[in-house]
Amino acid sequence: MDEALLEAFRSTTYHVCIDTVNWATLRIDLPLPVALAGVVGMHSWAFITAWNPQARRRPPAENLAAQRELLAALQAQPGTVVLPAIGVGSSGWSEPSLFAIGPDVVTLDQLARVHKQLAYVHGEAAGAALLRVLD
């Protein structure tokens, strides 16, 4: 991944919908916000999307179909909870995303690769949000 794209991931603001009124905002290398940490508990988590594989735009209908597939795959994981989310870049772009509580990194890596994602954000419990760059 080139330096400009890496910086785009690092400067993105990652928003998670906790309930119908409350949102939490994640930033890479910072701990989870307190409100979201209370939802996550001691579980692993990830902020992931199926939109725009390889960081290349594609038609909205294709993005939506892929996102539905990713959601179904996450919901099929035992004990996984999925919350709506959205990533917003510093230049104003945005991508609908999912915040998954429970899946392990092996599962997340596999799903990210299936959907041709270059990276996703993940962490453990209330720890720091880490950028996981895939090969």
PDB file of C-alpha atoms in Angstrom:
ATOM      1  CA  MET A   1       0.000   0.000   0.000  1.00  0.00           C
ATOM      2  CA  ASP A   2       1.436   3.372  -0.922  1.00  0.00           C
ATOM      3  CA  GLU A   3       2.030   6.081   1.668  1.00  0.00           C
ATOM      4  CA  ALA A   4      -0.856   8.307   0.490  1.00  0.00           C
ATOM      5  CA  LEU A   5      -3.392   5.508   0.865  1.00  0.00           C
ATOM      6  CA  LEU A   6      -1.970   4.533   4.236  1.00  0.00           C
ATOM      7  CA  GLU A   7      -2.351   8.142   5.364  1.00  0.00           C
ATOM      8  CA  ALA A   8      -5.951   8.154   4.090  1.00  0.00           C
ATOM      9  CA  PHE A   9      -6.753   5.162   6.323  1.00  0.00           C
ATOM     10  CA  ARG A  10      -5.022   6.796   9.291  1.00  0.00           C
ATOM     11  CA  SER A  11      -6.802  10.132   8.879  1.00  0.00           C
ATOM     12  CA  THR A  12     -10.276   8.609   8.406  1.00  0.00           C
ATOM     13  CA  THR A  13     -12.846   9.109  11.143  1.00  0.00           C
ATOM     14  CA  TYR A  14     -14.653   5.863  11.948  1.00  0.00           C
ATOM     15  CA  HIS A  15     -18.213   6.335  13.279  1.00  0.00           C
ATOM     16  CA  VAL A  16     -20.224   3.548  14.938  1.00  0.00           C
ATOM     17  CA  CYS A  17     -23.958   3.688  15.611  1.00  0.00           C
ATOM     18  CA  ILE A  18     -24.407   2.384  19.166  1.00  0.00           C
ATOM     19  CA  ASP A  19     -28.193   2.798  19.175  1.00  0.00           C
ATOM     20  CA  THR A  20     -30.836   4.939  17.480  1.00  0.00           C
ATOM     21  CA  VAL A  21     -29.438   8.150  18.986  1.00  0.00           C
ATOM     22  CA  ASN A  22     -25.835   7.576  20.055  1.00  0.00           C
ATOM     23  CA  TRP A  23     -22.737   7.375  17.885  1.00  0.00           C
ATOM     24  CA  ALA A  24     -19.121   6.774  18.886  1.00  0.00           C
ATOM     25  CA  THR A  25     -16.082   7.899  16.909  1.00  0.00           C
ATOM     26  CA  LEU A  26     -12.932   5.810  16.558  1.00  0.00           C
ATOM     27  CA  ARG A  27      -9.503   7.034  15.539  1.00  0.00           C
ATOM     28  CA  ILE A  28      -6.565   4.798  14.723  1.00  0.00           C
ATOM     29  CA  ASP A  29      -4.053   4.354  17.570  1.00  0.00           C
ATOM     30  CA  LEU A  30      -6.504   5.704  20.170  1.00  0.00           C
ATOM     31  CA  PRO A  31      -8.507   3.640  22.682  1.00  0.00           C
ATOM     32  CA  LEU A  32     -12.184   2.988  22.085  1.00  0.00           C
ATOM     33  CA  PRO A  33     -14.514   5.720  23.313  1.00  0.00           C
ATOM     34  CA  VAL A  34     -15.977   4.869  26.723  1.00  0.00           C
ATOM     35  CA  ALA A  35     -19.531   4.438  25.403  1.00  0.00           C
ATOM     36  CA  LEU A  36     -18.401   1.930  22.772  1.00  0.00           C
ATOM     37  CA  ALA A  37     -16.050   0.152  25.179  1.00  0.00           C
ATOM     38  CA  GLY A  38     -19.104  -0.562  27.340  1.00  0.00           C
ATOM     39  CA  VAL A  39     -20.789  -2.268  24.384  1.00  0.00           C
ATOM     40  CA  VAL A  40     -17.688  -4.239  23.345  1.00  0.00           C
ATOM     41  CA  GLY A  41     -16.803  -5.472  26.829  1.00  0.00           C
ATOM     42  CA  MET A  42     -13.818  -7.840  26.712  1.00  0.00           C
ATOM     43  CA  HIS A  43     -14.398  -8.985  23.123  1.00  0.00           C
ATOM     44  CA  SER A  44     -12.400  -8.450  19.962  1.00  0.00           C
ATOM     45  CA  TRP A  45     -13.939  -6.127  17.387  1.00  0.00           C
ATOM     46  CA  ALA A  46     -13.448  -4.755  13.882  1.00  0.00           C
ATOM     47  CA  PHE A  47     -14.554  -1.864  11.719  1.00  0.00           C
ATOM     48  CA  ILE A  48     -14.826  -3.360   8.240  1.00  0.00           C
ATOM     49  CA  THR A  49     -16.497  -2.761   4.886  1.00  0.00           C
ATOM     50  CA  ALA A  50     -16.972  -4.433   1.526  1.00  0.00           C
ATOM     51  CA  TRP A  51     -17.261  -1.124  -0.346  1.00  0.00           C
ATOM     52  CA  ASN A  52     -14.803  -0.080  -3.056  1.00  0.00           C
ATOM     53  CA  PRO A  53     -12.400  -3.055  -3.107  1.00  0.00           C
ATOM     54  CA  GLN A  54      -8.714  -2.286  -3.581  1.00  0.00           C
ATOM     55  CA  ALA A  55      -9.636   1.369  -2.813  1.00  0.00           C
ATOM     56  CA  ARG A  56     -11.250   1.708  -6.259  1.00  0.00           C
ATOM     57  CA  ARG A  57     -14.744   3.070  -6.762  1.00  0.00           C
ATOM     58  CA  ARG A  58     -17.387   0.760  -8.134  1.00  0.00           C
ATOM     59  CA  PRO A  59     -21.116   1.124  -8.824  1.00  0.00           C
ATOM     60  CA  PRO A  60     -23.318   1.574  -5.742  1.00  0.00           C
ATOM     61  CA  ALA A  61     -25.410  -1.521  -6.528  1.00  0.00           C
ATOM     62  CA  GLU A  62     -22.281  -3.712  -6.530  1.00  0.00           C
ATOM     63  CA  ASN A  63     -21.082  -2.134  -3.288  1.00  0.00           C
ATOM     64  CA  LEU A  64     -24.455  -2.706  -1.651  1.00  0.00           C
ATOM     65  CA  ALA A  65     -24.600  -6.362  -2.738  1.00  0.00           C
ATOM     66  CA  ALA A  66     -21.092  -6.986  -1.407  1.00  0.00           C
ATOM     67  CA  GLN A  67     -21.916  -5.232   1.875  1.00  0.00           C
ATOM     68  CA  ARG A  68     -24.977  -7.452   2.310  1.00  0.00           C
ATOM     69  CA  GLU A  69     -22.778 -10.525   1.752  1.00  0.00           C
ATOM     70  CA  LEU A  70     -20.285  -9.293   4.342  1.00  0.00           C
ATOM     71  CA  LEU A  71     -23.069  -8.575   6.834  1.00  0.00           C
ATOM     72  CA  ALA A  72     -24.533 -12.061   6.350  1.00  0.00           C
ATOM     73  CA  ALA A  73     -21.103 -13.664   6.798  1.00  0.00           C
ATOM     74  CA  LEU A  74     -20.479 -11.717  10.002  1.00  0.00           C
ATOM     75  CA  GLN A  75     -23.938 -12.495  11.380  1.00  0.00           C
ATOM     76  CA  ALA A  76     -23.297 -16.191  10.689  1.00  0.00           C
ATOM     77  CA  GLN A  77     -20.355 -16.146  13.129  1.00  0.00           C
ATOM     78  CA  PRO A  78     -21.467 -17.503  16.529  1.00  0.00           C
ATOM     79  CA  GLY A  79     -21.810 -14.784  19.153  1.00  0.00           C
ATOM     80  CA  THR A  80     -21.079 -11.922  16.765  1.00  0.00           C
ATOM     81  CA  VAL A  81     -22.922  -8.617  17.119  1.00  0.00           C
ATOM     82  CA  VAL A  82     -22.876  -6.211  14.173  1.00  0.00           C
ATOM     83  CA  LEU A  83     -23.570  -2.477  14.413  1.00  0.00           C
ATOM     84  CA  PRO A  84     -23.963  -0.003  11.531  1.00  0.00           C
ATOM     85  CA  ALA A  85     -20.979   2.220  10.902  1.00  0.00           C
ATOM     86  CA  ILE A  86     -19.515   4.675   8.414  1.00  0.00           C
ATOM     87  CA  GLY A  87     -15.992   5.772   7.615  1.00  0.00           C
ATOM     88  CA  VAL A  88     -15.510   9.413   6.631  1.00  0.00           C
ATOM     89  CA  GLY A  89     -12.299  10.517   4.982  1.00  0.00           C
ATOM     90  CA  SER A  90     -10.622  13.863   5.573  1.00  0.00           C
ATOM     91  CA  SER A  91     -11.384  14.854   1.960  1.00  0.00           C
ATOM     92  CA  GLY A  92     -15.113  14.215   2.475  1.00  0.00           C
ATOM     93  CA  TRP A  93     -15.597  10.740   0.989  1.00  0.00           C
ATOM     94  CA  SER A  94     -17.518   8.169   3.014  1.00  0.00           C
ATOM     95  CA  GLU A  95     -18.137   4.425   2.980  1.00  0.00           C
ATOM     96  CA  PRO A  96     -20.895   2.539   4.757  1.00  0.00           C
ATOM     97  CA  SER A  97     -19.252   0.057   7.085  1.00  0.00           C
ATOM     98  CA  LEU A  98     -19.901  -2.500   9.792  1.00  0.00           C
ATOM     99  CA  PHE A  99     -18.656  -2.689  13.371  1.00  0.00           C
ATOM    100  CA  ALA A 100     -18.416  -6.359  14.315  1.00  0.00           C
ATOM    101  CA  ILE A 101     -17.989  -7.452  17.919  1.00  0.00           C
ATOM    102  CA  GLY A 102     -16.698 -10.981  18.457  1.00  0.00           C
ATOM    103  CA  PRO A 103     -14.958 -12.351  15.356  1.00  0.00           C
ATOM    104  CA  ASP A 104     -11.267 -13.209  15.565  1.00  0.00           C
ATOM    105  CA  VAL A 105      -8.574 -11.774  13.305  1.00  0.00           C
ATOM    106  CA  VAL A 106      -8.303 -14.962  11.225  1.00  0.00           C
ATOM    107  CA  THR A 107     -12.000 -14.731  10.328  1.00  0.00           C
ATOM    108  CA  LEU A 108     -11.791 -10.996   9.694  1.00  0.00           C
ATOM    109  CA  ASP A 109      -8.702 -11.358   7.500  1.00  0.00           C
ATOM    110  CA  GLN A 110     -10.504 -13.987   5.432  1.00  0.00           C
ATOM    111  CA  LEU A 111     -13.618 -11.824   5.003  1.00  0.00           C
ATOM    112  CA  ALA A 112     -11.561  -8.746   4.152  1.00  0.00           C
ATOM    113  CA  ARG A 113      -9.644 -10.726   1.518  1.00  0.00           C
ATOM    114  CA  VAL A 114     -12.843 -12.180   0.027  1.00  0.00           C
ATOM    115  CA  HIS A 115     -14.066  -8.607  -0.402  1.00  0.00           C
ATOM    116  CA  LYS A 116     -10.659  -7.417  -1.687  1.00  0.00           C
ATOM    117  CA  GLN A 117     -10.102  -4.903   1.074  1.00  0.00           C
ATOM    118  CA  LEU A 118      -6.612  -3.547   1.634  1.00  0.00           C
ATOM    119  CA  ALA A 119      -7.047  -3.023   5.378  1.00  0.00           C
ATOM    120  CA  TYR A 120      -9.518  -2.776   8.235  1.00  0.00           C
ATOM    121  CA  VAL A 121      -9.498  -1.420  11.786  1.00  0.00           C
ATOM    122  CA  HIS A 122      -9.606  -3.812  14.731  1.00  0.00           C
ATOM    123  CA  GLY A 123      -8.886  -4.124  18.418  1.00  0.00           C
ATOM    124  CA  GLU A 124      -9.377  -5.972  21.661  1.00  0.00           C
ATOM    125  CA  ALA A 125     -11.772  -4.780  24.351  1.00  0.00           C
ATOM    126  CA  ALA A 126     -11.220  -1.070  25.117  1.00  0.00           C
ATOM    127  CA  GLY A 127      -7.698  -1.068  23.666  1.00  0.00           C
ATOM    128  CA  ALA A 128      -6.388   1.017  20.804  1.00  0.00           C
ATOM    129  CA  ALA A 129      -7.934   0.892  17.341  1.00  0.00           C
ATOM    130  CA  LEU A 130      -5.285  -0.677  15.110  1.00  0.00           C
ATOM    131  CA  LEU A 131      -5.018  -0.568  11.354  1.00  0.00           C
ATOM    132  CA  ARG A 132      -4.558  -4.091  10.002  1.00  0.00           C
ATOM    133  CA  VAL A 133      -2.995  -3.901   6.549  1.00  0.00           C
ATOM    134  CA  LEU A 134      -3.416  -7.070   4.498  1.00  0.00           C
ATOM    135  CA  ASP A 135      -0.812  -8.513   2.126  1.00  0.00           C
TER     136      ASP A 135
END
